[in-house]
Amino acid sequence: MDFKRLFAATLLGLAALPAQAAIKVFACEPEWADLTRALVPDADIHTATSARQDPHYIEARPSLISAMRRAHIAVCTGASLEAGWLPALISRASNREIQPGKPGLFFAAEQVSLHQPHNHVDRSMGDVHPEGDPHIHLDPDRLPSIVNALADRLAALAPDDEHAIRLRQRQWQVRWKLETAKWREAATSLEGLSVAVQHSNFGYLLRWLGVEPSIDLEPKPGLPPSASHLSEALADPALDRVRLILIASYQGERPAQWLASKTELPVEILPGTVTDQPETDTLAKLISHIIDRLEHHHRTAEHG
Ligand SMILES: [Zn+2]
């Protein structure tokens, strides 16, 4: 490790790892594990949640506490997405490096601007998330900045790996640009498509695609669909334009199926994040998959 790199790490307040030591990473959600793996393929990554879980609400289990205690860095969404469990986890793990304001705690949402500040509400908090909508992980335009910031942080943590990290960062950016161009092309056919959603999980991607989430099954962001709200949705004139009900795989199907039974709209259940299935095991593949499914329904609605 040369002096300049050591100095850079010290400036950031990171305890630089010795050469050859694998970076131990605590990823709050699978999307950040995916980005970390793209930059440091041999990182030892513990992912706290899966696509089958609601990332707003998980339990600070003992296995998570010990994983955070062992980690060199935690990579999370931030903007209060994990407000219901991460603070408790951080405090119980009492890892000196993984603390608010320390470089060992990386928040993706702090690297980009957010939609709808003051508009993201959570059951556990019962109040407004002032930062804005934290569900940024499917936004083709925001991910490159997040990757760059994450690469900076990881390179400072493992200065001996910096060269390799920078190379993979550039490769990721090139691949992402190519994918984004493909998605942009698909977006022209999807523009104006109107969908019903449950929460803003897919919101950034839908907005990027020009797809309009005209109906939300949640009465307010973060509140579960209620019978009265669903009746209101059924009477909402905006429903006439809706071609599809889109929910995430961790969400209960009943509200969506109820609305589908009243309207004959198709229900599409998609992973809200990266999974271990080959067609959605990276962020790029997940975005392609979501776009494919939207295109499928769009075509069916047009020609059906
Ligand atoms: Zn949310």
mmCIF file of C-alpha atoms and ligand atoms in Angstrom:
data_model
loop_
_atom_site.group_PDB
_atom_site.id
_atom_site.type_symbol
_atom_site.label_atom_id
_atom_site.label_comp_id
_atom_site.label_asym_id
_atom_site.label_seq_id
_atom_site.Cartn_x
_atom_site.Cartn_y
_atom_site.Cartn_z
ATOM 1 C CA MET A 1 0.000 0.000 0.000
ATOM 2 C CA ASP A 2 1.539 3.311 -0.940
ATOM 3 C CA PHE A 3 1.520 6.332 1.278
ATOM 4 C CA LYS A 4 -0.937 8.330 -0.836
ATOM 5 C CA ARG A 5 -3.575 5.608 -0.677
ATOM 6 C CA LEU A 6 -3.069 5.092 3.005
ATOM 7 C CA PHE A 7 -3.473 8.827 3.443
ATOM 8 C CA ALA A 8 -6.730 8.818 1.412
ATOM 9 C CA ALA A 9 -8.132 6.049 3.582
ATOM 10 C CA THR A 10 -7.134 7.903 6.728
ATOM 11 C CA LEU A 11 -8.761 11.091 5.461
ATOM 12 C CA LEU A 12 -12.045 9.237 5.084
ATOM 13 C CA GLY A 13 -11.603 7.925 8.597
ATOM 14 C CA LEU A 14 -11.481 4.328 7.432
ATOM 15 C CA ALA A 15 -9.222 1.730 8.939
ATOM 16 C CA ALA A 16 -7.704 0.382 5.715
ATOM 17 C CA LEU A 17 -7.641 -3.387 5.502
ATOM 18 C CA PRO A 18 -4.357 -5.259 5.239
ATOM 19 C CA ALA A 19 -3.503 -6.718 1.821
ATOM 20 C CA GLN A 20 -5.301 -9.970 0.915
ATOM 21 C CA ALA A 21 -7.958 -9.574 3.600
ATOM 22 C CA ALA A 22 -11.441 -10.142 2.182
ATOM 23 C CA ILE A 23 -13.774 -7.208 2.704
ATOM 24 C CA LYS A 24 -16.640 -8.227 4.959
ATOM 25 C CA VAL A 25 -19.808 -6.468 3.900
ATOM 26 C CA PHE A 26 -23.203 -6.217 5.534
ATOM 27 C CA ALA A 27 -25.744 -5.451 2.789
ATOM 28 C CA CYS A 28 -29.157 -4.336 4.015
ATOM 29 C CA GLU A 29 -30.850 -5.313 0.730
ATOM 30 C CA PRO A 30 -29.896 -7.670 -2.137
ATOM 31 C CA GLU A 31 -29.493 -4.813 -4.647
ATOM 32 C CA TRP A 32 -26.536 -3.410 -2.717
ATOM 33 C CA ALA A 33 -25.015 -6.867 -2.350
ATOM 34 C CA ASP A 34 -25.210 -7.108 -6.142
ATOM 35 C CA LEU A 35 -23.423 -3.779 -6.685
ATOM 36 C CA THR A 36 -20.790 -4.612 -4.085
ATOM 37 C CA ARG A 37 -20.160 -7.992 -5.715
ATOM 38 C CA ALA A 38 -19.775 -6.301 -9.096
ATOM 39 C CA LEU A 39 -16.971 -4.161 -7.640
ATOM 40 C CA VAL A 40 -15.393 -6.722 -5.286
ATOM 41 C CA PRO A 41 -16.357 -10.232 -6.462
ATOM 42 C CA ASP A 42 -14.556 -11.960 -3.593
ATOM 43 C CA ALA A 43 -16.089 -9.809 -0.856
ATOM 44 C CA ASP A 44 -17.616 -11.732 2.020
ATOM 45 C CA ILE A 45 -21.191 -10.395 1.870
ATOM 46 C CA HIS A 46 -23.999 -10.984 4.335
ATOM 47 C CA THR A 47 -27.356 -9.811 2.976
ATOM 48 C CA ALA A 48 -29.908 -8.915 5.635
ATOM 49 C CA THR A 49 -33.085 -9.187 3.547
ATOM 50 C CA SER A 50 -34.362 -11.049 0.514
ATOM 51 C CA ALA A 51 -36.922 -10.363 -2.218
ATOM 52 C CA ARG A 52 -39.403 -12.368 -0.164
ATOM 53 C CA GLN A 53 -39.185 -9.865 2.692
ATOM 54 C CA ASP A 54 -40.492 -6.355 3.126
ATOM 55 C CA PRO A 55 -37.304 -4.310 3.535
ATOM 56 C CA HIS A 56 -39.147 -1.764 5.706
ATOM 57 C CA TYR A 57 -39.867 -4.321 8.376
ATOM 58 C CA ILE A 58 -37.527 -7.061 9.424
ATOM 59 C CA GLU A 59 -36.424 -8.291 12.801
ATOM 60 C CA ALA A 60 -32.987 -7.475 14.207
ATOM 61 C CA ARG A 61 -32.226 -11.196 14.631
ATOM 62 C CA PRO A 62 -29.069 -12.376 16.466
ATOM 63 C CA SER A 63 -27.551 -13.656 13.179
ATOM 64 C CA LEU A 64 -27.859 -10.153 11.721
ATOM 65 C CA ILE A 65 -26.338 -8.590 14.802
ATOM 66 C CA SER A 66 -23.284 -10.848 14.644
ATOM 67 C CA ALA A 67 -22.939 -10.316 10.875
ATOM 68 C CA MET A 68 -22.917 -6.567 11.407
ATOM 69 C CA ARG A 69 -20.461 -6.909 14.262
ATOM 70 C CA ARG A 70 -18.006 -8.745 11.968
ATOM 71 C CA ALA A 71 -18.443 -6.438 8.944
ATOM 72 C CA HIS A 72 -16.024 -3.766 7.757
ATOM 73 C CA ILE A 73 -18.774 -1.821 6.022
ATOM 74 C CA ALA A 74 -22.574 -1.796 5.867
ATOM 75 C CA VAL A 75 -24.186 -0.902 2.544
ATOM 76 C CA CYS A 76 -27.797 0.164 2.939
ATOM 77 C CA THR A 77 -30.479 2.253 1.253
ATOM 78 C CA GLY A 78 -30.943 4.926 3.918
ATOM 79 C CA ALA A 79 -33.527 7.724 3.660
ATOM 80 C CA SER A 80 -35.365 5.953 6.490
ATOM 81 C CA LEU A 81 -36.181 2.832 4.433
ATOM 82 C CA GLU A 82 -34.609 0.771 7.217
ATOM 83 C CA ALA A 83 -35.690 3.111 10.020
ATOM 84 C CA GLY A 84 -37.738 0.308 11.589
ATOM 85 C CA TRP A 85 -34.774 -2.006 12.201
ATOM 86 C CA LEU A 86 -31.356 -0.663 11.224
ATOM 87 C CA PRO A 87 -30.833 1.736 14.162
ATOM 88 C CA ALA A 88 -31.543 -1.097 16.626
ATOM 89 C CA LEU A 89 -29.202 -3.395 14.725
ATOM 90 C CA ILE A 90 -26.403 -0.813 14.681
ATOM 91 C CA SER A 91 -26.752 -0.175 18.359
ATOM 92 C CA ARG A 92 -26.811 -3.881 19.296
ATOM 93 C CA ALA A 93 -23.903 -4.803 17.027
ATOM 94 C CA SER A 94 -21.839 -1.913 18.456
ATOM 95 C CA ASN A 95 -19.327 -2.087 15.619
ATOM 96 C CA ARG A 96 -17.206 1.062 15.961
ATOM 97 C CA GLU A 97 -16.831 1.440 12.185
ATOM 98 C CA ILE A 98 -20.523 1.017 11.387
ATOM 99 C CA GLN A 99 -22.101 4.035 13.006
ATOM 100 C CA PRO A 100 -24.104 6.999 11.709
ATOM 101 C CA GLY A 101 -21.760 9.526 10.121
ATOM 102 C CA LYS A 102 -18.899 7.012 9.855
ATOM 103 C CA PRO A 103 -17.616 5.916 6.425
ATOM 104 C CA GLY A 104 -18.280 2.300 7.407
ATOM 105 C CA LEU A 105 -21.998 3.006 6.990
ATOM 106 C CA PHE A 106 -22.799 3.649 3.334
ATOM 107 C CA PHE A 107 -26.243 4.944 2.384
ATOM 108 C CA ALA A 108 -27.109 4.749 -1.313
ATOM 109 C CA ALA A 109 -29.889 7.318 -0.941
ATOM 110 C CA GLU A 110 -27.363 9.918 0.226
ATOM 111 C CA GLN A 111 -25.570 9.728 -3.124
ATOM 112 C CA VAL A 112 -28.525 10.898 -5.251
ATOM 113 C CA SER A 113 -31.511 13.246 -5.171
ATOM 114 C CA LEU A 114 -34.821 11.679 -4.162
ATOM 115 C CA HIS A 115 -38.346 11.994 -5.502
ATOM 116 C CA GLN A 116 -41.176 13.219 -3.326
ATOM 117 C CA PRO A 117 -39.455 14.546 -0.259
ATOM 118 C CA HIS A 118 -41.805 14.541 2.765
ATOM 119 C CA ASN A 119 -43.973 11.957 1.106
ATOM 120 C CA HIS A 120 -42.712 8.593 2.256
ATOM 121 C CA VAL A 121 -44.523 7.296 5.308
ATOM 122 C CA ASP A 122 -43.981 4.137 7.291
ATOM 123 C CA ARG A 123 -46.190 2.125 9.597
ATOM 124 C CA SER A 124 -43.414 1.552 12.102
ATOM 125 C CA MET A 125 -42.633 5.238 12.388
ATOM 126 C CA GLY A 126 -46.115 6.627 12.046
ATOM 127 C CA ASP A 127 -44.615 9.774 10.580
ATOM 128 C CA VAL A 128 -43.239 11.213 7.393
ATOM 129 C CA HIS A 129 -39.841 10.361 5.964
ATOM 130 C CA PRO A 130 -38.485 13.793 5.299
ATOM 131 C CA GLU A 131 -35.770 12.637 2.899
ATOM 132 C CA GLY A 132 -38.094 11.432 0.130
ATOM 133 C CA ASP A 133 -38.883 8.141 -1.573
ATOM 134 C CA PRO A 134 -36.007 5.753 -0.769
ATOM 135 C CA HIS A 135 -36.840 3.111 -3.417
ATOM 136 C CA ILE A 136 -34.062 4.221 -5.768
ATOM 137 C CA HIS A 137 -32.542 0.844 -6.591
ATOM 138 C CA LEU A 138 -34.284 0.317 -9.952
ATOM 139 C CA ASP A 139 -33.541 3.763 -11.354
ATOM 140 C CA PRO A 140 -31.261 3.446 -14.401
ATOM 141 C CA ASP A 141 -30.084 7.052 -14.051
ATOM 142 C CA ARG A 142 -29.346 7.022 -10.337
ATOM 143 C CA LEU A 143 -27.434 3.757 -10.043
ATOM 144 C CA PRO A 144 -24.250 4.966 -11.810
ATOM 145 C CA SER A 145 -23.681 7.674 -9.168
ATOM 146 C CA ILE A 146 -24.321 5.156 -6.424
ATOM 147 C CA VAL A 147 -21.811 2.734 -7.941
ATOM 148 C CA ASN A 148 -19.188 5.474 -8.217
ATOM 149 C CA ALA A 149 -19.655 6.501 -4.594
ATOM 150 C CA LEU A 150 -19.599 2.879 -3.453
ATOM 151 C CA ALA A 151 -16.416 2.246 -5.443
ATOM 152 C CA ASP A 152 -14.785 5.265 -3.743
ATOM 153 C CA ARG A 153 -15.764 3.931 -0.345
ATOM 154 C CA LEU A 154 -14.625 0.353 -1.030
ATOM 155 C CA ALA A 155 -11.353 1.504 -2.597
ATOM 156 C CA ALA A 156 -10.591 3.591 0.481
ATOM 157 C CA LEU A 157 -11.356 0.609 2.669
ATOM 158 C CA ALA A 158 -9.168 -1.773 0.652
ATOM 159 C CA PRO A 159 -6.483 0.421 -0.926
ATOM 160 C CA ASP A 160 -4.519 -2.584 -2.167
ATOM 161 C CA ASP A 161 -7.521 -3.556 -4.290
ATOM 162 C CA GLU A 162 -8.123 -0.062 -5.613
ATOM 163 C CA HIS A 163 -6.811 -0.776 -9.103
ATOM 164 C CA ALA A 164 -9.095 -3.808 -9.514
ATOM 165 C CA ILE A 165 -12.077 -1.957 -8.026
ATOM 166 C CA ARG A 166 -11.598 0.977 -10.436
ATOM 167 C CA LEU A 167 -11.359 -1.390 -13.383
ATOM 168 C CA ARG A 168 -14.590 -3.159 -12.425
ATOM 169 C CA GLN A 169 -16.258 0.188 -11.772
ATOM 170 C CA ARG A 170 -15.459 1.258 -15.353
ATOM 171 C CA GLN A 171 -16.637 -2.096 -16.730
ATOM 172 C CA TRP A 172 -19.878 -1.800 -14.786
ATOM 173 C CA GLN A 173 -20.456 1.719 -16.102
ATOM 174 C CA VAL A 174 -19.895 0.624 -19.717
ATOM 175 C CA ARG A 175 -22.241 -2.358 -19.380
ATOM 176 C CA TRP A 176 -24.834 -0.203 -17.647
ATOM 177 C CA LYS A 177 -24.718 2.385 -20.428
ATOM 178 C CA LEU A 178 -25.400 -0.325 -22.998
ATOM 179 C CA GLU A 179 -28.269 -1.735 -20.941
ATOM 180 C CA THR A 180 -29.697 1.739 -20.373
ATOM 181 C CA ALA A 181 -29.774 2.331 -24.126
ATOM 182 C CA LYS A 182 -31.764 -0.893 -24.586
ATOM 183 C CA TRP A 183 -34.160 0.054 -21.786
ATOM 184 C CA ARG A 184 -34.561 3.525 -23.270
ATOM 185 C CA GLU A 185 -35.641 1.957 -26.545
ATOM 186 C CA ALA A 186 -38.174 -0.253 -24.773
ATOM 187 C CA ALA A 187 -39.431 2.767 -22.850
ATOM 188 C CA THR A 188 -40.747 4.451 -25.992
ATOM 189 C CA SER A 189 -43.326 1.679 -26.421
ATOM 190 C CA LEU A 190 -44.290 1.750 -22.740
ATOM 191 C CA GLU A 191 -44.737 5.501 -22.434
ATOM 192 C CA GLY A 192 -48.211 6.395 -21.252
ATOM 193 C CA LEU A 193 -48.971 2.899 -19.916
ATOM 194 C CA SER A 194 -51.020 3.206 -16.759
ATOM 195 C CA VAL A 195 -50.731 0.718 -13.893
ATOM 196 C CA ALA A 196 -52.038 0.118 -10.387
ATOM 197 C CA VAL A 197 -49.320 -0.409 -7.775
ATOM 198 C CA GLN A 198 -49.019 -1.097 -4.080
ATOM 199 C CA HIS A 199 -46.461 1.273 -2.542
ATOM 200 C CA SER A 200 -43.676 2.987 -4.493
ATOM 201 C CA ASN A 201 -41.299 -0.019 -4.790
ATOM 202 C CA PHE A 202 -41.088 0.272 -8.585
ATOM 203 C CA GLY A 203 -41.770 4.017 -8.682
ATOM 204 C CA TYR A 204 -38.403 5.305 -9.893
ATOM 205 C CA LEU A 205 -38.249 2.794 -12.745
ATOM 206 C CA LEU A 206 -41.873 3.403 -13.745
ATOM 207 C CA ARG A 207 -41.267 7.131 -13.842
ATOM 208 C CA TRP A 208 -38.113 6.583 -15.905
ATOM 209 C CA LEU A 209 -40.124 4.455 -18.336
ATOM 210 C CA GLY A 210 -42.942 6.981 -18.581
ATOM 211 C CA VAL A 211 -45.327 4.453 -16.998
ATOM 212 C CA GLU A 212 -47.888 6.065 -14.781
ATOM 213 C CA PRO A 213 -48.813 4.516 -11.416
ATOM 214 C CA SER A 214 -52.338 5.996 -11.491
ATOM 215 C CA ILE A 215 -53.758 3.901 -8.654
ATOM 216 C CA ASP A 216 -52.044 2.924 -5.406
ATOM 217 C CA LEU A 217 -53.627 0.106 -3.401
ATOM 218 C CA GLU A 218 -52.187 1.721 -0.279
ATOM 219 C CA PRO A 219 -54.444 4.430 1.153
ATOM 220 C CA LYS A 220 -51.303 6.345 2.187
ATOM 221 C CA PRO A 221 -47.671 5.439 1.550
ATOM 222 C CA GLY A 222 -46.772 2.668 4.001
ATOM 223 C CA LEU A 223 -50.329 1.913 5.115
ATOM 224 C CA PRO A 224 -51.753 -1.507 4.150
ATOM 225 C CA PRO A 225 -54.602 -1.607 1.604
ATOM 226 C CA SER A 226 -57.937 -1.311 3.426
ATOM 227 C CA ALA A 227 -61.362 -2.447 2.211
ATOM 228 C CA SER A 228 -62.621 1.140 2.089
ATOM 229 C CA HIS A 229 -59.613 2.350 0.129
ATOM 230 C CA LEU A 230 -59.964 -0.526 -2.346
ATOM 231 C CA SER A 231 -63.628 0.396 -2.906
ATOM 232 C CA GLU A 232 -62.525 3.973 -3.565
ATOM 233 C CA ALA A 233 -59.898 2.717 -6.018
ATOM 234 C CA LEU A 234 -62.577 0.692 -7.794
ATOM 235 C CA ALA A 235 -64.679 3.844 -8.228
ATOM 236 C CA ASP A 236 -61.701 6.000 -9.253
ATOM 237 C CA PRO A 237 -62.023 7.170 -12.886
ATOM 238 C CA ALA A 238 -58.235 6.763 -13.213
ATOM 239 C CA LEU A 239 -58.839 3.012 -13.057
ATOM 240 C CA ASP A 240 -60.260 3.107 -16.615
ATOM 241 C CA ARG A 241 -56.791 3.769 -17.990
ATOM 242 C CA VAL A 242 -55.086 1.091 -15.876
ATOM 243 C CA ARG A 243 -53.931 -1.985 -17.839
ATOM 244 C CA LEU A 244 -52.203 -3.953 -15.109
ATOM 245 C CA ILE A 245 -51.913 -4.382 -11.353
ATOM 246 C CA LEU A 246 -48.246 -4.560 -10.388
ATOM 247 C CA ILE A 247 -47.158 -5.767 -6.945
ATOM 248 C CA ALA A 248 -43.889 -6.962 -5.424
ATOM 249 C CA SER A 249 -43.389 -10.624 -4.546
ATOM 250 C CA TYR A 250 -43.186 -9.962 -0.806
ATOM 251 C CA GLN A 251 -46.582 -8.271 -0.754
ATOM 252 C CA GLY A 252 -49.776 -10.147 0.041
ATOM 253 C CA GLU A 253 -51.730 -10.866 -3.140
ATOM 254 C CA ARG A 254 -55.228 -10.485 -1.741
ATOM 255 C CA PRO A 255 -55.823 -6.752 -2.333
ATOM 256 C CA ALA A 256 -54.474 -7.006 -5.893
ATOM 257 C CA GLN A 257 -56.512 -10.154 -6.596
ATOM 258 C CA TRP A 258 -59.628 -8.525 -5.203
ATOM 259 C CA LEU A 259 -59.251 -5.564 -7.554
ATOM 260 C CA ALA A 260 -58.446 -7.942 -10.414
ATOM 261 C CA SER A 261 -61.608 -9.938 -9.745
ATOM 262 C CA LYS A 262 -63.676 -6.756 -10.013
ATOM 263 C CA THR A 263 -61.940 -5.393 -13.109
ATOM 264 C CA GLU A 264 -60.501 -8.381 -14.983
ATOM 265 C CA LEU A 265 -57.146 -6.626 -14.957
ATOM 266 C CA PRO A 266 -54.098 -8.913 -14.948
ATOM 267 C CA VAL A 267 -51.969 -9.045 -11.779
ATOM 268 C CA GLU A 268 -48.219 -9.098 -12.259
ATOM 269 C CA ILE A 269 -46.147 -10.139 -9.251
ATOM 270 C CA LEU A 270 -42.497 -9.204 -9.675
ATOM 271 C CA PRO A 271 -39.490 -9.367 -7.391
ATOM 272 C CA GLY A 272 -38.921 -5.974 -5.812
ATOM 273 C CA THR A 273 -35.201 -6.676 -5.729
ATOM 274 C CA VAL A 274 -32.458 -8.998 -6.931
ATOM 275 C CA THR A 275 -33.187 -12.692 -6.304
ATOM 276 C CA ASP A 276 -31.221 -15.936 -6.580
ATOM 277 C CA GLN A 277 -33.107 -16.895 -9.762
ATOM 278 C CA PRO A 278 -31.029 -16.667 -12.961
ATOM 279 C CA GLU A 279 -33.400 -14.251 -14.740
ATOM 280 C CA THR A 280 -33.295 -11.694 -11.907
ATOM 281 C CA ASP A 281 -30.007 -12.293 -10.091
ATOM 282 C CA THR A 282 -28.479 -8.897 -10.930
ATOM 283 C CA LEU A 283 -29.981 -5.416 -10.973
ATOM 284 C CA ALA A 284 -29.575 -5.143 -14.740
ATOM 285 C CA LYS A 285 -31.321 -8.478 -15.297
ATOM 286 C CA LEU A 286 -34.084 -7.523 -12.869
ATOM 287 C CA ILE A 287 -34.754 -4.237 -14.673
ATOM 288 C CA SER A 288 -34.786 -6.052 -18.047
ATOM 289 C CA HIS A 289 -37.198 -8.625 -16.612
ATOM 290 C CA ILE A 290 -39.581 -5.971 -15.244
ATOM 291 C CA ILE A 291 -39.556 -4.146 -18.592
ATOM 292 C CA ASP A 292 -40.189 -7.440 -20.438
ATOM 293 C CA ARG A 293 -43.212 -8.148 -18.271
ATOM 294 C CA LEU A 294 -44.587 -4.617 -18.695
ATOM 295 C CA GLU A 295 -44.151 -4.891 -22.461
ATOM 296 C CA HIS A 296 -45.915 -8.249 -22.440
ATOM 297 C CA HIS A 297 -48.980 -6.780 -20.713
ATOM 298 C CA HIS A 298 -48.877 -3.648 -22.825
ATOM 299 C CA ARG A 299 -48.946 -5.699 -26.035
ATOM 300 C CA THR A 300 -51.681 -7.957 -24.670
ATOM 301 C CA ALA A 301 -53.781 -4.952 -23.657
ATOM 302 C CA GLU A 302 -53.333 -3.319 -27.057
ATOM 303 C CA HIS A 303 -54.145 -6.383 -29.098
ATOM 304 C CA GLY A 304 -56.416 -8.208 -26.690
HETATM 305 ZN ZN ZN B 1 -41.184 2.354 1.066
#
